Amino acid sequence: MAFVSEPPRQGFRLSQLLYDTRYRSMTIQVVVLMMFMAVAAWLVDNTINNLADRGKDFNFSFLGVRSGYDIGQRLIAYDSDSTHARAMLVGLLNTLLVSFLGCIVATLIGVFVGVLRLSKNWLVSRLMTLYVEIFRNIPLLLWILIIFAAFTEIAPLPNAFKEGGGASLLLFDSVAITNRYTAVPDPLFSRSLGNIDIGIFLISADLLAIVAAVAAGWYVNRLVLRRATVVQNATGVRPVTWWKTLALWTLPGILTLAALGFHLGLPALKGFNFTGGINVTNSLMALWLALSLYTGAFIAEIVRAGVMAVSHGQTEAAYALGLRPGRTMSLVILPQALRVIIPPLISQFLNLTKNSSLAIATGYLDLRGTLGGITLNQTGRELETVLLMMLIYLVLSLMISGAMNVYNASVKLKER
């Protein structure tokens, strides 16, 4: 019997790291990583040496030093005796506030304008086009300054709202736009649950209760819809669920508000200023409005492109089934267009959050105005403050992107 001997196996050779396709890609990655680490080490060493030559070191101890400046618009307790770390937190919360409000309003404006740009009414579509082209092609900073000037120069003085002064309260006699601030109602609770002290700041227990009630209603609604889908798959008939969805979305929040004794503290003019409500600075109002209108113009184009990406046959099929144009848009077109809209929409949310750093133009002290402005000038810690701002904006951007990607994954087309 003849035996077939196996060919001798060759040992590993260094030349395989370059010529063998099994190792070449790994070799290139290792070399690039080593080069990157070498450049990073050189930059760090060069920075430390330059700081040492100027008699400086690298530390963040300045965050525990007394800030010595006031912040007019703030969400948590703060005064000039607070530390720079506290001032940074106030600025961060101000950034989150204007970014959150801006994303909501910009999305509403973008969806509304984007759909109306496709209207068959020539005048409506041309007006929406005019809005988009004007706001997209003028720098955001100019819009911030223009709107801020309108608030401060055109709006009346607070004492103009007194009887016979010529100005009147807006929106159910509860909002007053003045050249100093905008007075809005203050949400109050007669049976408040108090606040929860977490060390850094206080969290309203009333707000947590409302959020928990709405979240519970949303979760139960998901169970109801899932049950309706099971019944539909089994019988071919889907149970009526619209009234259950409406009740679960509204009743838990309303009942919680009623249990807490919710009411509004309306602003009232006493002397030369309004009291009893919340006085929102015009810097915040101008920044919020400018960011919303500017970003809304870009979102409108994204929505228009997403709607146009849906096959026209979908619209014709919906019309053939007897659906009206409004129901067709909300039930057929927009749900499919979301798969095209959401990815570029993430970029617009990120842009709005980063563009909020232009708040320095109106004097609104956000993260850029506190940490990257007054704190930087007082402490002289340019490197530390800039690195902190970069890190915070990076984390915010990653959180927004991650949340939107999760939503995108929930609405994208599921393939079998």
Short mmCIF file of C-alpha atoms in Angstrom, two decimals:
data_model
loop_
_atom_site.label_atom_id
_atom_site.label_comp_id
_atom_site.label_asym_id
_atom_site.label_seq_id
_atom_site.Cartn_x
_atom_site.Cartn_y
_atom_site.Cartn_z
CA MET A 1 0.00 0.00 0.00
CA ALA A 2 1.42 3.39 -0.99
CA PHE A 3 1.17 6.27 1.41
CA VAL A 4 0.85 9.85 0.17
CA SER A 5 3.01 12.11 2.30
CA GLU A 6 1.81 15.60 3.10
CA PRO A 7 3.87 18.46 1.75
CA PRO A 8 6.13 19.99 4.40
CA ARG A 9 4.64 22.97 6.16
CA GLN A 10 6.62 26.15 5.95
CA GLY A 11 7.21 28.16 9.10
CA PHE A 12 6.20 31.75 9.64
CA ARG A 13 8.45 34.27 7.93
CA LEU A 14 8.66 38.01 8.56
CA SER A 15 8.15 38.69 4.88
CA GLN A 16 4.59 37.37 5.25
CA LEU A 17 3.68 40.51 7.21
CA LEU A 18 4.02 42.44 3.94
CA TYR A 19 3.34 39.95 1.17
CA ASP A 20 0.79 37.60 2.71
CA THR A 21 -2.77 38.94 2.44
CA ARG A 22 -3.66 37.18 5.70
CA TYR A 23 -1.33 39.48 7.68
CA ARG A 24 -0.89 42.57 5.52
CA SER A 25 -3.99 44.46 6.71
CA MET A 26 -3.12 43.81 10.35
CA THR A 27 0.44 45.00 9.78
CA ILE A 28 -0.76 48.24 8.23
CA GLN A 29 -3.18 48.88 11.12
CA VAL A 30 -0.49 48.27 13.73
CA VAL A 31 1.94 50.61 11.96
CA VAL A 32 -0.70 53.35 11.66
CA LEU A 33 -1.66 52.94 15.33
CA MET A 34 1.97 53.25 16.41
CA MET A 35 2.43 56.38 14.28
CA PHE A 36 -0.71 57.91 15.76
CA MET A 37 0.41 57.16 19.31
CA ALA A 38 3.84 58.63 18.57
CA VAL A 39 2.31 61.87 17.24
CA ALA A 40 -0.05 62.06 20.23
CA ALA A 41 2.83 61.53 22.67
CA TRP A 42 4.84 64.25 20.92
CA LEU A 43 1.92 66.68 21.13
CA VAL A 44 1.40 65.98 24.85
CA ASP A 45 5.11 66.31 25.62
CA ASN A 46 5.40 69.50 23.58
CA THR A 47 2.36 70.98 25.33
CA ILE A 48 3.70 70.15 28.80
CA ASN A 49 7.10 71.65 27.98
CA ASN A 50 5.55 74.84 26.60
CA LEU A 51 3.38 75.21 29.69
CA ALA A 52 6.41 74.68 31.91
CA ASP A 53 8.35 77.37 30.02
CA ARG A 54 5.54 79.80 30.82
CA GLY A 55 5.38 78.79 34.46
CA LYS A 56 2.07 76.92 34.07
CA ASP A 57 0.95 73.42 34.88
CA PHE A 58 -1.98 71.30 33.72
CA ASN A 59 -4.71 70.83 36.32
CA PHE A 60 -8.40 71.46 36.89
CA SER A 61 -8.20 72.83 40.42
CA PHE A 62 -9.61 76.14 39.16
CA LEU A 63 -13.05 74.52 39.00
CA GLY A 64 -13.23 74.67 42.80
CA VAL A 65 -12.40 78.38 42.97
CA ARG A 66 -15.07 81.03 43.56
CA SER A 67 -16.46 82.24 40.22
CA GLY A 68 -17.26 85.84 41.20
CA TYR A 69 -19.78 86.54 38.43
CA ASP A 70 -23.54 86.33 38.09
CA ILE A 71 -25.66 84.45 35.55
CA GLY A 72 -29.05 85.97 34.84
CA GLN A 73 -30.85 83.04 33.20
CA ARG A 74 -30.36 79.79 35.11
CA LEU A 75 -32.20 76.58 35.90
CA ILE A 76 -30.54 75.79 39.25
CA ALA A 77 -29.44 77.82 42.25
CA TYR A 78 -26.32 79.89 41.63
CA ASP A 79 -24.71 83.12 42.82
CA SER A 80 -21.37 84.85 42.51
CA ASP A 81 -20.00 82.91 45.49
CA SER A 82 -20.47 79.60 43.67
CA THR A 83 -17.52 77.79 42.14
CA HIS A 84 -16.47 77.73 38.49
CA ALA A 85 -17.65 74.12 38.37
CA ARG A 86 -21.13 75.29 39.38
CA ALA A 87 -20.99 78.02 36.74
CA MET A 88 -20.00 75.40 34.16
CA LEU A 89 -22.99 73.26 35.18
CA VAL A 90 -25.35 76.24 34.87
CA GLY A 91 -23.94 76.99 31.41
CA LEU A 92 -24.32 73.36 30.38
CA LEU A 93 -27.95 73.28 31.49
CA ASN A 94 -28.59 76.51 29.58
CA THR A 95 -27.08 74.88 26.48
CA LEU A 96 -29.26 71.81 26.93
CA LEU A 97 -32.35 73.98 27.43
CA VAL A 98 -32.01 76.04 24.25
CA SER A 99 -30.91 72.97 22.26
CA PHE A 100 -33.88 70.87 23.42
CA LEU A 101 -36.41 73.62 22.78
CA GLY A 102 -34.79 74.45 19.44
CA CYS A 103 -34.86 70.85 18.21
CA ILE A 104 -38.57 70.54 19.03
CA VAL A 105 -39.64 73.79 17.34
CA ALA A 106 -37.29 73.33 14.37
CA THR A 107 -38.72 69.87 13.75
CA LEU A 108 -42.30 71.16 13.84
CA ILE A 109 -41.43 74.02 11.50
CA GLY A 110 -39.49 71.73 9.17
CA VAL A 111 -42.28 69.15 8.86
CA PHE A 112 -44.92 71.85 8.35
CA VAL A 113 -42.94 73.81 5.76
CA GLY A 114 -41.58 70.72 4.00
CA VAL A 115 -45.07 69.32 3.43
CA LEU A 116 -46.47 72.69 2.35
CA ARG A 117 -43.65 73.11 -0.19
CA LEU A 118 -45.26 70.20 -2.05
CA SER A 119 -48.70 71.82 -1.94
CA LYS A 120 -50.57 72.18 -5.21
CA ASN A 121 -51.47 75.72 -4.17
CA TRP A 122 -48.95 77.85 -6.06
CA LEU A 123 -48.98 80.75 -3.58
CA VAL A 124 -48.48 78.52 -0.51
CA SER A 125 -45.64 76.53 -2.06
CA ARG A 126 -43.88 79.71 -3.28
CA LEU A 127 -44.15 81.34 0.16
CA MET A 128 -42.63 78.26 1.79
CA THR A 129 -39.87 78.25 -0.82
CA LEU A 130 -39.18 81.91 -0.06
CA TYR A 131 -38.85 81.15 3.65
CA VAL A 132 -36.47 78.25 3.03
CA GLU A 133 -34.23 80.15 0.62
CA ILE A 134 -34.03 83.27 2.80
CA PHE A 135 -33.15 81.47 6.03
CA ARG A 136 -30.78 78.94 4.49
CA ASN A 137 -28.69 81.51 2.64
CA ILE A 138 -28.15 84.07 5.40
CA PRO A 139 -25.66 83.23 8.19
CA LEU A 140 -27.17 82.16 11.48
CA LEU A 141 -25.26 84.81 13.43
CA LEU A 142 -26.98 87.56 11.46
CA TRP A 143 -30.39 86.07 12.22
CA ILE A 144 -29.54 85.94 15.92
CA LEU A 145 -28.52 89.60 15.92
CA ILE A 146 -31.56 90.69 13.84
CA ILE A 147 -34.07 88.90 16.06
CA PHE A 148 -32.33 90.08 19.23
CA ALA A 149 -32.44 93.67 17.93
CA ALA A 150 -36.15 93.26 17.20
CA PHE A 151 -36.78 92.14 20.78
CA THR A 152 -34.76 94.93 22.36
CA GLU A 153 -35.62 97.82 20.02
CA ILE A 154 -39.19 97.16 18.85
CA ALA A 155 -40.79 95.54 21.91
CA PRO A 156 -42.39 97.98 24.40
CA LEU A 157 -41.18 98.79 27.90
CA PRO A 158 -42.73 96.80 30.77
CA ASN A 159 -44.62 99.85 32.06
CA ALA A 160 -46.38 100.10 28.68
CA PHE A 161 -48.54 97.16 29.79
CA LYS A 162 -50.15 99.08 32.61
CA GLU A 163 -53.70 100.28 32.18
CA GLY A 164 -53.78 102.88 29.44
CA GLY A 165 -50.17 102.21 28.47
CA GLY A 166 -50.97 101.09 24.93
CA ALA A 167 -49.64 97.50 25.15
CA SER A 168 -51.62 94.38 26.00
CA LEU A 169 -50.79 90.90 27.17
CA LEU A 170 -50.64 88.19 24.53
CA LEU A 171 -51.96 84.61 24.47
CA PHE A 172 -54.90 84.58 26.84
CA ASP A 173 -53.61 87.59 28.75
CA SER A 174 -50.69 85.61 30.14
CA VAL A 175 -47.58 86.52 28.09
CA ALA A 176 -45.89 89.90 27.86
CA ILE A 177 -43.06 90.54 25.39
CA THR A 178 -41.02 93.54 26.53
CA ASN A 179 -37.68 95.02 25.50
CA ARG A 180 -36.10 93.59 28.69
CA TYR A 181 -37.58 90.11 28.92
CA THR A 182 -40.61 88.00 28.05
CA ALA A 183 -42.93 87.39 31.01
CA VAL A 184 -44.59 83.96 30.87
CA PRO A 185 -46.76 82.03 33.36
CA ASP A 186 -45.06 80.03 36.09
CA PRO A 187 -46.27 76.41 36.58
CA LEU A 188 -47.23 75.96 40.25
CA PHE A 189 -48.53 73.06 42.34
CA SER A 190 -50.73 73.59 45.38
CA ARG A 191 -50.05 70.02 46.58
CA SER A 192 -46.43 69.83 45.60
CA LEU A 193 -44.30 66.78 46.39
CA GLY A 194 -41.27 68.97 46.97
CA ASN A 195 -37.76 68.57 45.61
CA ILE A 196 -35.21 65.77 45.69
CA ASP A 197 -31.68 66.81 46.61
CA ILE A 198 -29.12 64.81 44.60
CA GLY A 199 -26.20 66.88 45.80
CA ILE A 200 -25.47 68.80 42.60
CA PHE A 201 -28.92 70.37 42.29
CA LEU A 202 -32.56 69.81 43.21
CA ILE A 203 -34.90 67.77 41.04
CA SER A 204 -38.61 68.51 41.17
CA ALA A 205 -40.53 65.48 42.44
CA ASP A 206 -43.62 66.88 40.72
CA LEU A 207 -41.86 66.76 37.34
CA LEU A 208 -40.69 63.21 37.98
CA ALA A 209 -44.25 62.17 38.87
CA ILE A 210 -45.62 63.68 35.64
CA VAL A 211 -42.92 62.04 33.53
CA ALA A 212 -43.53 58.68 35.24
CA ALA A 213 -47.28 58.92 34.60
CA VAL A 214 -46.80 59.74 30.90
CA ALA A 215 -44.21 56.97 30.54
CA ALA A 216 -46.57 54.47 32.16
CA GLY A 217 -49.35 55.49 29.78
CA TRP A 218 -47.01 55.12 26.81
CA TYR A 219 -45.93 51.65 27.95
CA VAL A 220 -49.50 50.44 28.47
CA ASN A 221 -50.42 51.85 25.05
CA ARG A 222 -47.65 49.77 23.48
CA LEU A 223 -49.13 46.66 25.14
CA VAL A 224 -52.59 47.56 23.82
CA LEU A 225 -51.29 48.03 20.27
CA ARG A 226 -49.30 44.80 20.46
CA ARG A 227 -52.42 42.96 21.61
CA ALA A 228 -54.41 44.51 18.75
CA THR A 229 -51.78 43.29 16.27
CA VAL A 230 -52.02 39.75 17.66
CA VAL A 231 -55.81 39.79 17.30
CA GLN A 232 -55.53 41.15 13.76
CA ASN A 233 -53.08 38.43 12.74
CA ALA A 234 -55.36 35.77 14.22
CA THR A 235 -58.74 37.00 12.96
CA GLY A 236 -57.99 39.43 10.16
CA VAL A 237 -59.89 42.20 11.96
CA ARG A 238 -58.04 44.86 13.93
CA PRO A 239 -59.78 46.09 17.09
CA VAL A 240 -60.49 49.80 17.39
CA THR A 241 -57.69 51.29 19.50
CA TRP A 242 -57.64 55.01 18.73
CA TRP A 243 -59.69 55.98 21.75
CA LYS A 244 -57.53 53.82 24.03
CA THR A 245 -54.35 55.41 22.64
CA LEU A 246 -55.78 58.89 23.11
CA ALA A 247 -56.83 58.13 26.68
CA LEU A 248 -53.51 56.52 27.62
CA TRP A 249 -51.52 59.42 26.19
CA THR A 250 -53.53 62.16 27.89
CA LEU A 251 -55.33 60.90 31.00
CA PRO A 252 -52.30 59.82 33.12
CA GLY A 253 -50.66 63.22 32.75
CA ILE A 254 -53.89 65.15 33.28
CA LEU A 255 -54.86 63.15 36.35
CA THR A 256 -51.37 63.59 37.82
CA LEU A 257 -51.53 67.35 37.24
CA ALA A 258 -54.95 67.48 38.88
CA ALA A 259 -53.74 65.44 41.86
CA LEU A 260 -50.80 67.80 42.34
CA GLY A 261 -53.07 70.86 42.14
CA PHE A 262 -51.48 72.30 39.01
CA HIS A 263 -52.18 75.96 38.22
CA LEU A 264 -50.44 78.84 36.50
CA GLY A 265 -48.94 81.82 38.26
CA LEU A 266 -49.76 84.61 35.80
CA PRO A 267 -47.37 87.55 35.47
CA ALA A 268 -48.67 90.84 36.88
CA LEU A 269 -47.22 94.32 36.48
CA LYS A 270 -46.14 95.82 39.81
CA GLY A 271 -44.27 99.07 39.58
CA PHE A 272 -41.95 99.00 36.59
CA ASN A 273 -41.62 95.20 36.21
CA PHE A 274 -43.66 92.01 36.02
CA THR A 275 -43.88 89.69 39.01
CA GLY A 276 -45.66 86.41 39.63
CA GLY A 277 -44.41 84.61 36.52
CA ILE A 278 -41.12 83.73 34.86
CA ASN A 279 -39.13 86.47 33.16
CA VAL A 280 -37.31 84.85 30.25
CA THR A 281 -34.42 86.95 28.97
CA ASN A 282 -34.63 88.24 25.43
CA SER A 283 -31.22 86.73 24.75
CA LEU A 284 -32.69 83.25 25.25
CA MET A 285 -35.81 84.08 23.24
CA ALA A 286 -33.80 85.49 20.32
CA LEU A 287 -31.37 82.57 20.29
CA TRP A 288 -34.18 80.01 20.50
CA LEU A 289 -36.19 81.64 17.71
CA ALA A 290 -33.16 82.10 15.43
CA LEU A 291 -31.95 78.52 15.89
CA SER A 292 -35.45 77.15 15.29
CA LEU A 293 -36.15 79.16 12.15
CA TYR A 294 -32.70 78.63 10.68
CA THR A 295 -32.53 74.87 11.31
CA GLY A 296 -36.21 74.48 10.40
CA ALA A 297 -35.40 75.64 6.87
CA PHE A 298 -32.88 72.81 6.44
CA ILE A 299 -35.23 70.26 8.00
CA ALA A 300 -37.96 71.38 5.59
CA GLU A 301 -35.76 70.40 2.64
CA ILE A 302 -35.02 67.06 4.28
CA VAL A 303 -38.74 66.40 4.80
CA ARG A 304 -39.53 67.43 1.22
CA ALA A 305 -36.86 65.09 -0.13
CA GLY A 306 -38.12 62.25 2.07
CA VAL A 307 -41.71 62.68 0.89
CA MET A 308 -40.64 62.83 -2.75
CA ALA A 309 -38.60 59.64 -2.26
CA VAL A 310 -41.81 57.68 -1.58
CA SER A 311 -43.23 56.22 -4.76
CA HIS A 312 -46.20 58.14 -6.16
CA GLY A 313 -47.95 54.82 -6.52
CA GLN A 314 -48.36 54.76 -2.73
CA THR A 315 -50.39 57.98 -2.93
CA GLU A 316 -52.51 56.70 -5.79
CA ALA A 317 -53.19 53.44 -3.94
CA ALA A 318 -54.26 55.36 -0.83
CA TYR A 319 -56.60 57.57 -2.89
CA ALA A 320 -58.04 54.44 -4.50
CA LEU A 321 -58.87 53.11 -1.05
CA GLY A 322 -60.76 56.32 -0.26
CA LEU A 323 -58.22 58.04 1.98
CA ARG A 324 -58.20 61.83 1.89
CA PRO A 325 -54.99 63.76 1.18
CA GLY A 326 -54.41 64.64 4.85
CA ARG A 327 -54.86 61.04 6.02
CA THR A 328 -52.74 59.78 3.16
CA MET A 329 -49.88 62.07 4.17
CA SER A 330 -50.03 61.18 7.88
CA LEU A 331 -50.72 57.44 7.58
CA VAL A 332 -49.02 56.39 4.35
CA ILE A 333 -46.43 58.87 3.10
CA LEU A 334 -44.74 60.27 6.23
CA PRO A 335 -44.22 56.87 7.96
CA GLN A 336 -42.36 55.64 4.89
CA ALA A 337 -40.52 58.93 4.42
CA LEU A 338 -39.13 58.71 7.96
CA ARG A 339 -36.63 56.11 6.76
CA VAL A 340 -35.13 58.72 4.47
CA ILE A 341 -35.65 61.72 6.78
CA ILE A 342 -34.13 60.55 10.06
CA PRO A 343 -30.44 60.02 9.08
CA PRO A 344 -29.90 63.61 7.81
CA LEU A 345 -32.18 64.90 10.59
CA ILE A 346 -29.61 63.64 13.11
CA SER A 347 -27.02 65.94 11.55
CA GLN A 348 -29.35 68.93 11.86
CA PHE A 349 -29.94 68.24 15.56
CA LEU A 350 -26.19 68.04 16.07
CA ASN A 351 -25.67 71.29 14.15
CA LEU A 352 -28.32 73.07 16.21
CA THR A 353 -26.73 71.93 19.47
CA LYS A 354 -23.29 73.10 18.39
CA ASN A 355 -24.63 76.34 16.88
CA SER A 356 -26.06 77.22 20.29
CA SER A 357 -22.51 78.31 21.17
CA LEU A 358 -23.31 81.50 19.20
CA ALA A 359 -25.30 82.54 22.29
CA ILE A 360 -22.33 84.72 23.22
CA ALA A 361 -23.58 87.21 20.59
CA THR A 362 -26.69 87.98 22.65
CA GLY A 363 -25.17 87.67 26.13
CA TYR A 364 -26.90 84.37 26.92
CA LEU A 365 -24.49 82.53 29.17
CA ASP A 366 -24.38 78.96 27.96
CA LEU A 367 -21.43 76.57 28.18
CA ARG A 368 -19.43 78.71 25.77
CA GLY A 369 -20.19 81.89 27.70
CA THR A 370 -19.40 80.49 31.15
CA LEU A 371 -16.64 77.90 30.86
CA GLY A 372 -15.23 79.11 27.56
CA GLY A 373 -15.79 82.80 28.25
CA ILE A 374 -15.73 84.34 31.70
CA THR A 375 -14.10 81.37 33.47
CA LEU A 376 -11.37 81.16 30.82
CA ASN A 377 -10.62 84.89 31.09
CA GLN A 378 -10.59 84.91 34.90
CA THR A 379 -8.45 81.83 35.44
CA GLY A 380 -6.21 81.94 32.38
CA ARG A 381 -6.65 78.17 31.98
CA GLU A 382 -7.10 78.21 28.18
CA LEU A 383 -6.08 74.61 27.53
CA GLU A 384 -8.12 73.08 30.33
CA THR A 385 -11.31 75.02 29.56
CA VAL A 386 -11.12 74.36 25.83
CA LEU A 387 -10.50 70.64 26.38
CA LEU A 388 -13.46 70.48 28.77
CA MET A 389 -15.72 72.21 26.25
CA MET A 390 -14.59 69.88 23.48
CA LEU A 391 -15.24 66.84 25.66
CA ILE A 392 -18.69 68.05 26.74
CA TYR A 393 -19.80 68.88 23.20
CA LEU A 394 -18.46 65.53 22.03
CA VAL A 395 -20.45 63.66 24.67
CA LEU A 396 -23.60 65.64 23.86
CA SER A 397 -23.22 64.93 20.16
CA LEU A 398 -22.67 61.21 20.74
CA MET A 399 -25.72 61.03 23.03
CA ILE A 400 -27.96 62.77 20.48
CA SER A 401 -26.62 60.62 17.66
CA GLY A 402 -27.05 57.43 19.68
CA ALA A 403 -30.64 58.23 20.69
CA MET A 404 -31.63 59.13 17.13
CA ASN A 405 -29.94 56.02 15.74
CA VAL A 406 -31.95 53.88 18.14
CA TYR A 407 -35.14 55.55 16.87
CA ASN A 408 -33.94 55.15 13.29
CA ALA A 409 -33.47 51.43 13.85
CA SER A 410 -37.04 51.17 15.17
CA VAL A 411 -38.63 52.72 12.07
CA LYS A 412 -36.39 51.39 9.32
CA LEU A 413 -37.66 48.75 6.94
CA LYS A 414 -37.44 45.28 8.51
CA GLU A 415 -36.18 42.72 6.00
CA ARG A 416 -36.89 39.04 6.30
#
